[in-house]
Coordinates of C-alpha atoms and ligand atoms in Angstrom, one line a residue:
M1 CA 43.0 2.2 30.1
R2 CA 43.2 1.6 26.3
A3 CA 44.6 -1.8 25.4
V4 CA 45.4 -3.2 22.0
L5 CA 43.3 -6.3 21.4
P6 CA 45.3 -9.5 20.9
A7 CA 45.1 -10.7 17.3
L8 CA 43.0 -13.6 18.4
L9 CA 40.2 -11.3 19.3
L10 CA 40.1 -9.6 16.0
P11 CA 37.4 -10.4 13.4
V12 CA 37.4 -13.9 12.1
A13 CA 34.9 -13.8 9.3
V14 CA 33.7 -10.3 8.4
G15 CA 34.0 -11.4 4.7
C16 CA 33.2 -8.5 2.4
A17 CA 31.1 -6.7 4.9
P18 CA 31.6 -3.0 4.3
I19 CA 33.2 -1.0 7.0
G20 CA 31.3 1.8 8.6
A21 CA 27.6 1.9 9.4
K22 CA 26.3 3.2 6.0
T23 CA 26.7 0.8 3.2
A24 CA 26.7 0.5 -0.5
P25 CA 23.3 0.9 -2.1
P26 CA 21.0 -2.1 -2.0
G27 CA 21.5 -4.7 -4.8
S28 CA 20.9 -8.4 -5.2
K29 CA 24.4 -9.1 -6.6
I30 CA 26.1 -8.1 -3.4
K31 CA 26.8 -11.1 -1.1
D32 CA 26.7 -10.1 2.6
A33 CA 28.8 -11.8 5.1
P34 CA 27.0 -14.3 7.3
P35 CA 25.2 -13.4 10.5
A36 CA 27.5 -12.7 13.5
A37 CA 27.1 -14.3 16.9
V38 CA 27.2 -10.9 18.5
V39 CA 24.4 -8.8 17.1
V40 CA 24.2 -5.0 17.4
N41 CA 22.3 -2.1 16.0
Q42 CA 24.4 -1.9 12.8
V43 CA 23.7 1.8 12.4
G44 CA 24.6 2.9 15.8
Y45 CA 23.9 4.0 19.3
F46 CA 23.3 7.3 21.1
P47 CA 26.1 8.4 23.5
A48 CA 23.6 9.0 26.3
L49 CA 21.2 6.2 25.9
L50 CA 21.0 2.4 26.6
K51 CA 23.5 0.5 24.5
L52 CA 23.0 -3.3 24.3
A53 CA 24.5 -6.0 22.2
T54 CA 23.0 -9.4 22.2
V55 CA 25.3 -12.4 22.3
R56 CA 23.9 -15.5 20.7
A57 CA 25.5 -18.0 22.9
G58 CA 24.4 -20.8 25.1
G59 CA 25.8 -21.5 28.5
S60 CA 25.1 -20.2 31.9
A61 CA 28.4 -18.5 32.6
P62 CA 28.8 -14.8 31.9
Q63 CA 31.4 -14.0 29.3
A64 CA 33.9 -11.1 29.0
W65 CA 33.1 -8.6 26.3
S66 CA 35.2 -5.9 24.8
L67 CA 34.1 -2.7 23.0
V68 CA 36.8 -1.9 20.4
D69 CA 37.2 1.2 18.3
S70 CA 37.8 1.3 14.6
V71 CA 41.5 0.4 14.9
G72 CA 40.9 -2.5 17.3
H73 CA 41.7 -0.7 20.6
E74 CA 39.7 -1.8 23.5
V75 CA 37.8 1.2 24.9
Q76 CA 35.6 -0.5 27.4
S77 CA 35.1 -4.0 28.8
G78 CA 32.7 -5.9 31.0
Q79 CA 30.8 -9.1 31.6
T80 CA 27.7 -10.3 29.9
V81 CA 24.4 -11.0 31.7
V82 CA 23.0 -14.4 31.0
A83 CA 19.5 -13.9 29.6
G84 CA 18.7 -17.5 28.8
P85 CA 16.5 -18.9 26.0
D86 CA 14.4 -16.6 24.0
T87 CA 11.8 -18.9 22.4
L88 CA 10.4 -16.2 20.0
A89 CA 13.9 -15.7 18.7
G90 CA 15.0 -19.4 18.8
D91 CA 18.2 -18.4 20.4
T92 CA 19.8 -18.7 23.8
V93 CA 21.3 -15.3 24.6
Q94 CA 23.4 -13.2 26.8
I95 CA 23.4 -9.4 26.9
A96 CA 26.4 -7.0 26.9
D97 CA 25.5 -3.6 28.2
F98 CA 28.0 -0.9 27.3
S99 CA 25.7 2.0 28.1
S100 CA 28.2 3.7 30.3
F101 CA 30.6 4.3 27.3
D102 CA 29.5 7.7 26.0
R103 CA 32.2 8.7 23.6
E104 CA 31.3 9.4 20.0
G105 CA 33.0 7.7 17.0
H106 CA 32.7 5.5 13.9
G107 CA 33.4 1.8 13.4
F108 CA 33.1 0.4 16.9
A109 CA 32.6 -3.3 17.4
L110 CA 31.6 -5.5 20.3
V111 CA 33.8 -8.6 20.8
V112 CA 33.1 -11.7 22.8
G113 CA 35.7 -14.4 22.7
S114 CA 36.4 -15.0 19.1
D115 CA 33.1 -13.5 17.9
R116 CA 32.8 -10.0 16.7
S117 CA 29.8 -7.8 15.8
Y118 CA 29.5 -5.8 12.6
P119 CA 30.6 -2.2 13.0
F120 CA 28.5 0.6 14.4
D121 CA 28.7 4.3 15.3
I122 CA 28.1 6.1 18.5
S123 CA 26.8 9.6 17.8
P124 CA 23.8 11.8 18.6
T125 CA 23.1 12.1 14.9
I126 CA 22.8 8.4 13.9
Y127 CA 19.3 8.9 12.6
H128 CA 19.4 12.3 11.2
K129 CA 19.8 11.3 7.5
L130 CA 17.9 8.0 8.0
K131 CA 14.7 9.7 9.1
Y132 CA 14.6 11.6 5.8
D133 CA 15.3 8.4 3.9
A134 CA 12.4 6.8 5.7
L135 CA 10.1 9.7 4.7
T136 CA 11.2 9.5 1.0
F137 CA 9.3 6.2 0.9
F138 CA 6.2 8.2 0.3
Y139 CA 7.5 10.3 -2.6
Q140 CA 9.0 7.3 -4.2
N141 CA 5.6 5.5 -4.1
R142 CA 3.5 8.4 -5.4
S143 CA 1.0 7.5 -8.1
G144 CA 0.0 9.9 -10.9
I145 CA 3.1 12.0 -11.0
E146 CA 6.5 11.6 -12.6
I147 CA 9.2 10.6 -10.1
A148 CA 11.9 12.9 -11.2
M149 CA 15.4 14.0 -10.3
P150 CA 16.6 15.6 -8.0
Y151 CA 13.7 14.3 -5.8
A152 CA 14.1 10.7 -6.8
G153 CA 17.5 10.6 -5.0
G154 CA 19.2 8.9 -8.0
P155 CA 18.4 8.6 -11.7
Q156 CA 17.7 4.8 -11.4
W157 CA 14.6 5.6 -9.3
A158 CA 13.2 8.2 -11.7
R159 CA 10.1 7.0 -13.7
P160 CA 7.2 8.3 -15.7
A161 CA 3.9 9.0 -13.9
G162 CA 2.0 5.8 -13.1
H163 CA -1.6 4.9 -13.5
L164 CA -2.8 8.1 -15.2
S165 CA -5.9 6.0 -16.1
D166 CA -6.9 6.3 -12.4
K167 CA -8.5 9.6 -13.5
S168 CA -11.5 7.5 -14.6
V169 CA -11.9 4.2 -12.8
P170 CA -15.1 2.2 -13.1
C171 CA -16.9 0.4 -10.2
A172 CA -16.1 -3.3 -10.1
A173 CA -18.9 -5.7 -11.2
G174 CA -21.2 -6.4 -8.3
S175 CA -20.1 -3.4 -6.2
G176 CA -23.5 -1.7 -6.4
C177 CA -22.4 1.3 -8.5
S178 CA -22.0 2.0 -12.1
Y179 CA -20.1 5.3 -12.2
R180 CA -16.5 6.2 -12.8
L181 CA -14.4 8.3 -10.4
D182 CA -11.2 10.2 -10.6
V183 CA -9.2 8.5 -8.0
S184 CA -5.8 9.5 -9.3
G185 CA -2.8 10.3 -7.2
G186 CA -2.1 9.0 -3.7
W187 CA 0.6 6.5 -2.7
Y188 CA 0.8 2.9 -3.8
D189 CA 0.3 0.8 -0.8
A190 CA 3.2 -1.6 -1.1
G191 CA 4.9 -3.8 -3.6
D192 CA 1.7 -3.9 -5.5
H193 CA 0.0 -1.0 -7.3
G194 CA -3.2 -1.1 -5.2
K195 CA -4.4 2.0 -3.2
Y196 CA -6.3 1.1 -0.1
V197 CA -8.1 3.6 2.2
V198 CA -7.5 1.9 5.5
T199 CA -3.7 1.7 5.1
G200 CA -3.8 5.2 3.6
G201 CA -5.7 6.3 6.7
I202 CA -3.4 5.0 9.4
S203 CA -0.4 6.1 7.4
V204 CA -1.7 9.7 7.1
W205 CA -2.6 9.6 10.8
T206 CA 0.8 8.5 11.8
L207 CA 2.6 11.1 9.7
L208 CA 0.2 13.9 10.9
N209 CA 0.6 12.6 14.4
L210 CA 4.3 12.9 14.0
Y211 CA 3.7 16.6 13.0
E212 CA 1.3 17.2 15.9
R213 CA 3.4 15.5 18.5
T214 CA 6.5 17.4 17.4
K215 CA 4.5 20.7 17.4
H216 CA 2.9 20.2 20.8
L217 CA 5.4 18.1 22.7
G218 CA 8.6 18.2 20.8
S219 CA 11.4 20.5 19.7
S220 CA 12.3 19.5 16.1
L221 CA 9.4 20.9 14.0
A222 CA 11.8 22.9 11.9
D223 CA 13.2 19.6 10.5
F224 CA 9.9 19.2 8.6
A225 CA 9.6 22.8 7.5
D226 CA 9.5 23.9 3.9
G227 CA 12.7 23.0 2.1
R228 CA 13.8 20.3 4.5
M229 CA 12.6 17.3 2.5
N230 CA 13.6 16.5 -1.1
I231 CA 10.1 16.8 -2.8
P232 CA 8.8 18.9 -5.6
E233 CA 6.7 21.1 -3.3
K234 CA 9.7 22.4 -1.4
G235 CA 9.6 26.2 -1.7
N236 CA 5.9 26.6 -1.4
D237 CA 6.0 27.9 2.2
V238 CA 4.2 24.9 3.6
P239 CA 6.0 22.4 5.8
D240 CA 7.3 19.6 3.5
L241 CA 5.9 16.8 5.8
L242 CA 2.4 18.3 5.2
D243 CA 3.0 18.6 1.5
E244 CA 3.8 14.9 1.3
V245 CA 0.8 13.9 3.4
R246 CA -1.5 16.1 1.3
W247 CA -0.6 14.0 -1.8
E248 CA -2.4 11.1 -0.1
M249 CA -5.1 13.2 1.5
E250 CA -6.3 14.5 -1.8
F251 CA -6.6 10.9 -3.1
L252 CA -8.5 9.8 0.0
L253 CA -11.0 12.6 -0.6
K254 CA -11.5 11.4 -4.1
M255 CA -12.6 8.0 -2.9
Q256 CA -15.8 9.4 -1.3
V257 CA -19.0 8.4 -3.0
P258 CA -20.4 11.6 -4.6
D259 CA -24.1 11.0 -4.5
G260 CA -26.9 8.5 -4.4
D261 CA -28.0 6.4 -1.3
R262 CA -24.4 5.8 -0.3
A263 CA -23.3 9.4 -0.7
G264 CA -20.5 10.3 1.8
M265 CA -19.3 6.7 2.2
V266 CA -15.8 5.9 1.0
H267 CA -14.7 3.2 -1.4
H268 CA -12.5 0.7 0.4
K269 CA -9.9 0.3 -2.3
I270 CA -8.9 0.6 -6.0
H271 CA -6.6 -2.0 -7.5
D272 CA -5.8 -4.2 -10.5
K273 CA -8.2 -6.8 -11.7
E274 CA -5.5 -9.5 -11.2
W275 CA -2.1 -9.7 -9.6
T276 CA 0.6 -8.5 -11.9
A277 CA 4.1 -10.0 -12.2
L278 CA 7.2 -8.6 -10.5
G279 CA 9.3 -6.3 -12.7
L280 CA 6.7 -3.7 -13.6
A281 CA 7.0 0.0 -13.3
P282 CA 3.7 1.7 -12.4
H283 CA 3.4 3.3 -15.9
E284 CA 3.9 -0.1 -17.6
D285 CA 0.9 -1.6 -15.8
Q286 CA -1.8 -2.4 -18.4
M287 CA -4.2 -4.3 -16.1
P288 CA -7.7 -2.9 -15.8
R289 CA -8.4 -1.3 -12.4
F290 CA -11.6 -1.1 -10.5
L291 CA -13.2 0.6 -7.6
Y292 CA -14.3 -1.8 -4.9
P293 CA -17.5 -1.2 -2.7
P294 CA -17.6 1.5 -0.1
S295 CA -17.0 0.2 3.5
T296 CA -17.8 1.5 6.9
A297 CA -14.1 1.1 7.9
A298 CA -12.9 3.2 4.9
T299 CA -15.6 5.8 5.5
L300 CA -14.5 6.2 9.1
N301 CA -10.8 6.3 8.2
L302 CA -11.6 9.3 6.0
A303 CA -13.7 10.9 8.7
A304 CA -10.8 10.6 11.1
V305 CA -7.9 11.8 9.0
A306 CA -9.8 14.5 7.2
A307 CA -10.8 15.9 10.6
Q308 CA -7.2 15.7 11.7
A309 CA -6.1 17.4 8.4
A310 CA -8.8 20.1 8.8
R311 CA -7.3 21.4 12.1
I312 CA -3.7 21.2 10.9
W313 CA -4.3 23.1 7.6
Q314 CA -6.6 25.6 9.2
S315 CA -3.9 28.2 9.4
I316 CA -2.1 27.0 6.3
D317 CA -4.8 26.7 3.7
A318 CA -8.2 27.6 5.0
P319 CA -10.2 26.4 1.9
F320 CA -8.5 23.0 2.0
S321 CA -9.1 22.8 5.7
K322 CA -12.8 23.5 5.1
R323 CA -13.0 20.9 2.3
C324 CA -11.5 18.3 4.7
L325 CA -13.9 19.1 7.5
A326 CA -16.9 18.9 5.2
A327 CA -15.8 15.6 3.9
A328 CA -15.1 14.3 7.4
E329 CA -18.5 15.2 8.7
R330 CA -20.2 13.9 5.6
A331 CA -18.3 10.6 6.0
W332 CA -19.3 10.4 9.7
Q333 CA -22.9 10.8 8.9
A334 CA -22.8 8.3 6.1
A335 CA -21.1 5.8 8.5
Q336 CA -24.0 6.3 10.9
R337 CA -26.4 5.3 8.1
H338 CA -24.3 2.4 7.0
P339 CA -22.7 1.0 10.1
A340 CA -22.2 -2.5 8.8
A341 CA -20.8 -2.3 5.3
F342 CA -17.9 -4.6 5.9
A343 CA -14.9 -5.3 3.7
L344 CA -14.6 -9.1 3.6
P345 CA -11.7 -11.4 3.1
G346 CA -10.8 -12.8 -0.3
G347 CA -10.5 -11.4 -3.8
V348 CA -7.7 -11.2 -6.3
G349 CA -5.4 -8.5 -7.7
G350 CA -5.2 -6.6 -4.4
G351 CA -5.2 -7.1 -0.7
P352 CA -8.6 -7.6 1.0
Y353 CA -8.0 -5.4 4.1
E354 CA -11.0 -7.0 5.6
D355 CA -12.6 -5.5 8.7
V356 CA -15.9 -6.7 10.2
K357 CA -15.5 -4.9 13.6
V358 CA -15.7 -1.2 13.2
D359 CA -16.6 0.2 16.7
D360 CA -12.9 1.1 17.0
E361 CA -13.0 3.1 13.8
F362 CA -16.1 4.9 15.0
Y363 CA -14.3 5.8 18.2
W364 CA -11.2 7.0 16.4
A365 CA -13.2 9.2 14.0
A366 CA -15.3 10.6 16.9
A367 CA -12.1 11.5 18.7
E368 CA -10.5 13.4 15.7
L369 CA -13.8 15.1 14.9
F370 CA -14.2 16.2 18.5
I371 CA -10.7 17.6 18.8
T372 CA -11.2 19.6 15.6
T373 CA -14.8 20.8 16.1
K374 CA -15.5 20.6 19.9
K375 CA -19.0 19.6 19.1
P376 CA -20.9 17.9 22.0
E377 CA -22.3 15.1 19.8
Y378 CA -18.8 13.7 19.3
K379 CA -18.0 14.1 22.9
Q380 CA -21.2 12.1 23.8
F381 CA -20.3 9.4 21.3
L382 CA -16.8 9.2 22.8
A383 CA -18.0 9.0 26.4
S384 CA -20.3 6.1 25.6
S385 CA -17.7 4.1 23.7
P386 CA -16.0 1.0 25.3
Y387 CA -12.7 2.4 24.1
Y388 CA -13.1 5.8 25.8
L389 CA -9.7 7.0 26.9
K390 CA -8.2 3.5 26.7
V391 CA -5.2 2.0 24.9
A392 CA -5.5 -1.8 24.8
P393 CA -1.9 -3.0 24.9
R394 CA -2.6 -6.2 22.9
L395 CA -4.6 -6.9 19.7
P396 CA -5.6 -9.9 17.7
S397 CA -2.9 -11.4 15.5
T398 CA -3.4 -12.3 11.9
E399 CA -1.6 -15.6 12.6
G400 CA -3.9 -16.6 15.6
G401 CA -3.8 -15.5 19.2
D402 CA -2.7 -12.0 20.0
V403 CA 0.3 -9.7 19.7
A404 CA 1.5 -7.1 22.2
S405 CA 0.9 -4.0 20.1
P406 CA -1.7 -1.2 20.3
M407 CA -2.8 -0.5 16.7
T408 CA -2.9 -1.6 13.1
W409 CA -4.8 -0.7 10.0
Q410 CA -7.6 -3.0 11.3
T411 CA -7.6 -2.0 15.0
T412 CA -7.6 1.7 15.4
A413 CA -9.1 2.7 18.8
A414 CA -5.7 3.6 20.2
L415 CA -5.3 6.2 17.5
G416 CA -8.2 8.2 18.9
T417 CA -6.9 8.0 22.5
I418 CA -3.4 9.0 21.4
S419 CA -4.7 12.1 19.6
L420 CA -6.7 13.0 22.6
A421 CA -3.6 12.6 24.7
V422 CA -1.3 14.6 22.4
V423 CA -3.3 17.4 20.8
P424 CA -4.8 20.1 23.0
N425 CA -8.5 19.7 23.1
A426 CA -11.7 20.6 24.9
L427 CA -12.3 17.3 26.7
G428 CA -11.1 18.6 30.1
D429 CA -7.8 18.3 32.0
K430 CA -8.9 15.2 34.0
E431 CA -9.8 13.3 30.8
I432 CA -6.6 14.2 29.1
V433 CA -4.6 13.0 32.1
T434 CA -6.6 9.7 31.9
A435 CA -5.8 9.4 28.2
R436 CA -2.1 10.0 28.9
K437 CA -2.2 7.4 31.7
A438 CA -3.7 4.9 29.2
V439 CA -0.8 5.4 26.8
T440 CA 1.6 5.1 29.7
Q441 CA 0.0 1.8 30.9
A442 CA 0.4 0.3 27.5
A443 CA 4.0 1.5 27.5
D444 CA 4.5 -0.1 30.9
A445 CA 3.3 -3.4 29.5
Y446 CA 5.9 -3.2 26.7
L447 CA 8.6 -2.4 29.2
Q448 CA 7.7 -5.5 31.1
I449 CA 7.9 -7.6 27.9
L450 CA 11.3 -6.1 27.1
Q451 CA 12.6 -7.3 30.4
K452 CA 11.3 -10.8 29.8
R453 CA 12.6 -11.1 26.3
G454 CA 16.2 -12.4 26.1
Y455 CA 16.8 -10.0 23.2
R456 CA 15.4 -7.1 25.3
V457 CA 12.9 -6.1 22.7
P458 CA 9.5 -4.7 23.6
I459 CA 7.1 -7.1 21.8
D460 CA 5.8 -10.6 22.1
Y461 CA 3.3 -12.7 20.2
G462 CA 1.0 -14.0 23.0
Q463 CA 0.2 -17.6 23.8
A464 CA 0.3 -18.8 20.2
G465 CA 3.8 -17.3 19.9
K466 CA 3.4 -16.5 16.2
A467 CA 4.9 -13.4 14.6
P468 CA 2.2 -11.6 12.6
W469 CA 2.4 -10.4 9.0
G470 CA 4.3 -7.1 9.2
S471 CA 5.7 -7.9 12.6
N472 CA 8.2 -5.1 12.4
S473 CA 5.4 -2.6 12.1
F474 CA 3.8 -3.9 15.3
L475 CA 7.1 -3.3 17.1
L476 CA 7.4 0.2 15.6
N477 CA 3.9 1.1 16.8
N478 CA 4.9 -0.1 20.3
L479 CA 7.9 2.3 20.1
V480 CA 5.5 5.2 19.2
V481 CA 3.6 4.4 22.5
L482 CA 6.8 4.2 24.5
A483 CA 8.0 7.5 23.0
L484 CA 4.8 9.2 24.0
A485 CA 5.1 7.8 27.5
N486 CA 8.5 9.4 27.6
D487 CA 6.9 12.7 26.5
F488 CA 4.2 12.5 29.2
N489 CA 6.4 11.2 32.1
H490 CA 10.0 12.2 31.3
E491 CA 11.3 8.9 32.4
Q492 CA 14.2 7.7 30.5
R493 CA 13.4 4.0 30.8
Y494 CA 10.8 4.7 28.1
L495 CA 13.2 6.4 25.9
N496 CA 15.8 3.6 26.4
A497 CA 13.1 1.1 25.3
V498 CA 12.4 3.1 22.1
A499 CA 16.2 3.0 21.4
A500 CA 16.3 -0.8 22.2
G501 CA 13.3 -1.4 19.9
M502 CA 15.0 0.4 17.0
D503 CA 18.1 -1.7 17.7
Y504 CA 16.0 -4.7 16.7
I505 CA 14.9 -3.1 13.5
L506 CA 18.5 -2.2 12.6
G507 CA 20.3 -5.5 13.4
R508 CA 20.1 -6.5 17.0
N509 CA 17.8 -9.3 16.1
P510 CA 17.9 -13.1 15.5
M511 CA 18.7 -12.7 11.8
D512 CA 21.5 -10.1 12.4
Q513 CA 19.6 -8.3 9.7
S514 CA 19.1 -4.6 9.3
Y515 CA 15.5 -4.6 8.1
V516 CA 16.0 -1.2 6.4
T517 CA 17.4 -0.9 2.9
G518 CA 20.7 0.9 2.5
W519 CA 21.6 1.0 6.2
G520 CA 23.8 -1.3 8.2
A521 CA 26.5 -3.9 7.4
R522 CA 23.8 -6.4 6.5
P523 CA 21.1 -4.2 5.0
L524 CA 17.8 -5.2 3.6
R525 CA 18.4 -5.7 -0.2
N526 CA 15.5 -7.3 -1.9
P527 CA 12.1 -6.2 -0.7
H528 CA 9.0 -7.4 -2.6
H529 CA 8.2 -4.5 -4.9
R530 CA 7.2 -4.4 -8.6
F531 CA 9.5 -1.5 -9.6
W532 CA 12.5 -2.1 -7.3
A533 CA 12.7 -5.5 -8.8
H534 CA 16.4 -5.7 -9.7
Q535 CA 16.7 -9.2 -8.2
V536 CA 14.4 -10.6 -10.9
N537 CA 15.2 -8.2 -13.7
E538 CA 18.3 -6.1 -14.0
K539 CA 16.3 -3.5 -16.0
Y540 CA 14.8 -2.4 -12.8
P541 CA 16.5 -0.7 -9.8
S542 CA 17.0 -2.0 -6.3
A543 CA 15.2 -0.2 -3.6
P544 CA 16.4 3.2 -2.4
P545 CA 17.6 3.5 1.2
G546 CA 15.2 3.9 4.1
M547 CA 12.6 1.2 3.3
V548 CA 11.6 -1.1 6.2
S549 CA 10.6 -4.7 5.5
G550 CA 7.4 -6.1 7.1
G551 CA 9.8 -8.7 8.7
P552 CA 9.3 -12.1 10.3
N553 CA 5.9 -13.7 9.8
S554 CA 5.2 -17.1 11.2
G555 CA 2.3 -17.6 8.7
L556 CA 4.8 -18.4 5.8
E557 CA 2.0 -17.6 3.3
D558 CA 4.1 -17.3 0.2
P559 CA 5.6 -20.3 -1.6
Y560 CA 9.2 -19.0 -1.3
V561 CA 9.3 -19.0 2.5
K562 CA 7.0 -22.0 2.7
A563 CA 9.6 -24.1 0.9
A564 CA 12.6 -22.5 2.6
L565 CA 11.7 -22.0 6.2
G566 CA 9.5 -24.7 7.6
G567 CA 9.7 -24.9 11.4
C568 CA 11.3 -21.5 11.9
A569 CA 11.3 -19.7 15.2
P570 CA 8.9 -16.8 14.9
E571 CA 11.6 -14.1 14.6
K572 CA 13.5 -16.2 12.1
C573 CA 10.6 -16.7 9.7
F574 CA 12.1 -14.2 7.3
A575 CA 13.8 -14.2 3.9
D576 CA 15.3 -11.2 2.2
N577 CA 14.1 -12.3 -1.2
I578 CA 11.8 -10.4 -3.6
E579 CA 9.6 -13.5 -3.9
S580 CA 8.6 -13.4 -0.3
W581 CA 5.6 -11.2 -0.2
A582 CA 4.6 -12.5 3.2
T583 CA 7.9 -11.6 5.0
N584 CA 9.6 -9.1 2.9
E585 CA 7.2 -6.6 1.5
I586 CA 7.3 -2.9 2.2
C587 CA 4.1 -0.9 3.0
I588 CA 3.0 2.7 3.6
N589 CA 1.7 1.8 7.1
W590 CA 5.0 0.3 8.0
N591 CA 7.3 3.0 6.8
A592 CA 5.1 5.7 8.5
P593 CA 5.9 4.5 12.1
L594 CA 9.5 3.9 11.1
A595 CA 9.7 7.6 10.1
W596 CA 7.8 8.6 13.3
V597 CA 10.2 6.7 15.6
L598 CA 13.3 7.8 13.8
A599 CA 12.2 11.4 13.9
Y600 CA 11.5 11.0 17.7
L601 CA 14.9 9.4 18.4
D602 CA 16.7 12.0 16.2
E603 CA 15.1 14.8 18.2
K604 CA 16.1 13.1 21.5
G605 CA 19.5 12.2 20.3
T606 CA 20.4 15.8 19.9
T607 CA 19.3 16.7 23.4
P608 CA 21.2 14.1 25.3
L609 CA 20.3 12.9 28.7
K610 CA 22.1 10.5 31.0
H611 CA 21.3 6.8 30.8
D612 CA 19.6 5.2 33.8
Q613 CA 18.2 1.9 35.0
H614 CA 16.5 -0.1 32.3
Ligands
9MR1 O1 -0.5 -5.9 6.1 C1 -1.5 -6.8 5.7 C2 -1.6 -7.9 6.7 O2 -2.0 -7.3 8.0 C3 -2.6 -8.9 6.2 O3 -2.6 -10.0 7.1 C4 -2.2 -9.4 4.8 C5 -3.1 -10.5 4.3 O4 -4.4 -10.0 4.0 O5 -2.1 -8.3 4.0 C6 -1.2 -7.3 4.3 O6 -1.3 -6.3 3.4 C7 -0.8 -6.5 2.1 C8 -2.0 -6.3 1.2 O7 -2.9 -7.3 1.4 C9 -1.7 -6.1 -0.3 N1 -0.7 -5.0 -0.4 C10 0.5 -5.4 0.4 C11 0.2 -5.5 1.8 C12 1.5 -5.7 2.7 O8 2.0 -7.0 2.5

């Protein structure tokens, strides 16, 4: 029965929080209301999936909760489950599970005693627009092309082409070469203007895997067809998602060493000589830029994604497909000749993206090359690799210890096994079943973690308990694995865990923070970015909607959080401030899994199932 809530239960301090899930554009002048004690996914929930709110309250007694609609009518009620202390979050929590409520609507809130959550929707289409916002990250960060209306999404984000001088970039001193290369185009990595092959590689892989997964296992490929994304290439008869990825792929191909004894290897990165200041549009950057030495890791990244691209473009653009395959095989052979050309830590003006262990990159590249070519030499290589058909559920953390996550720019073996599990290939049915089991086992590990975490989120940070740099992206990659486990097993507990993980990204977290710009009552506003630098200089715009922050990072490497956040619980080591490059940057290899997971959930949200045990 519907009951009107007593006035006492109505919001106490929602301040100037906007009503409705979608908020005003990001901007530093806007003051958000404080975090609530009841935290929810501020964008929304699916009618047919798990719906959890986390109540940040001590005490061992369950409490009554009320789900209220936009006019304060109670539409459902229940008792919380006491979940206890969550040390990674630094909160003692209870859980309100309102999954059985399956009616659609706007402006719901979850009320416990005198505490009230920020508003959220319940609808199968909560992520339909957001998934395109997440994908627009890549157009917005294109180098070497004017960012123009209507594709920019608003005139404030339009800007002249950046770094046209990348058409002729010299080798850095001491890098063992003396030529110049045209390495124009591609996507900027992050808040800086560097372009790095290893983040380019995993980002291209993730977006192409989104395409391949949707094609072979999904039902929403039409959402990425020509004309569906707001990019200049719409109308060219090629799926827009592929057009966007090709912008980066063309750049990666240009990073290959043309001739000489390192021919076929790939330069690790190109970036500014020194770090530039915030408040700088790409076309304003006057800093000299250099090519840094080729590395085995970068070479194998190109081998992997060019092989992946070759099979996808085969029926779309045969000459491009051929060019990609030739580059991939050339890179593979060059990596065999130079298996220990390591990118090392250190340097200025750009990220190091160091990697001194590349057997995982070898495995990944062999997997993509085998799927595309069926050649026995790649199959043999795969079969003798320690990573063969495995997905390790944990990887080393940048902050010490390990993190429950399968893949990063530095640890890439899982990418190979996932491709073998997703894309039809000549390995044999038994082997493909084994690959799928490996994905499922990793997903099972994340399900177990979700059950143990008070917040019900599928990630932990091992013995050391330290959130790594870009922790949100580690969680998003776990959601990719959970989503694939759902594809392979059709068990809704996996799908529910994907939804629960996305809840964390969009507000059901210890900061009551939507980590995505433009979405949620407390959206991300001030990511670290040289052009979206409104917070330091009003001449520049704030970030467009759909950009995910790297999020909590126990390392506190930047001076801003070092001064502000000493002693923080891992998932509270975060500041939504442009100065915090260690907790609040944006990055291509973070928005790529965001787009992947949103696209997945959007597909599933429109084919509703019943919720089950979680
Ligand atoms: O994401 C990278 C993280 O894994 C590393 O620990 C960190 C320090 O080397 O660098 C991160 O990458 C940054 C890169 O170095 C420069 N461009 C911005 C990237 C995101 O913060």
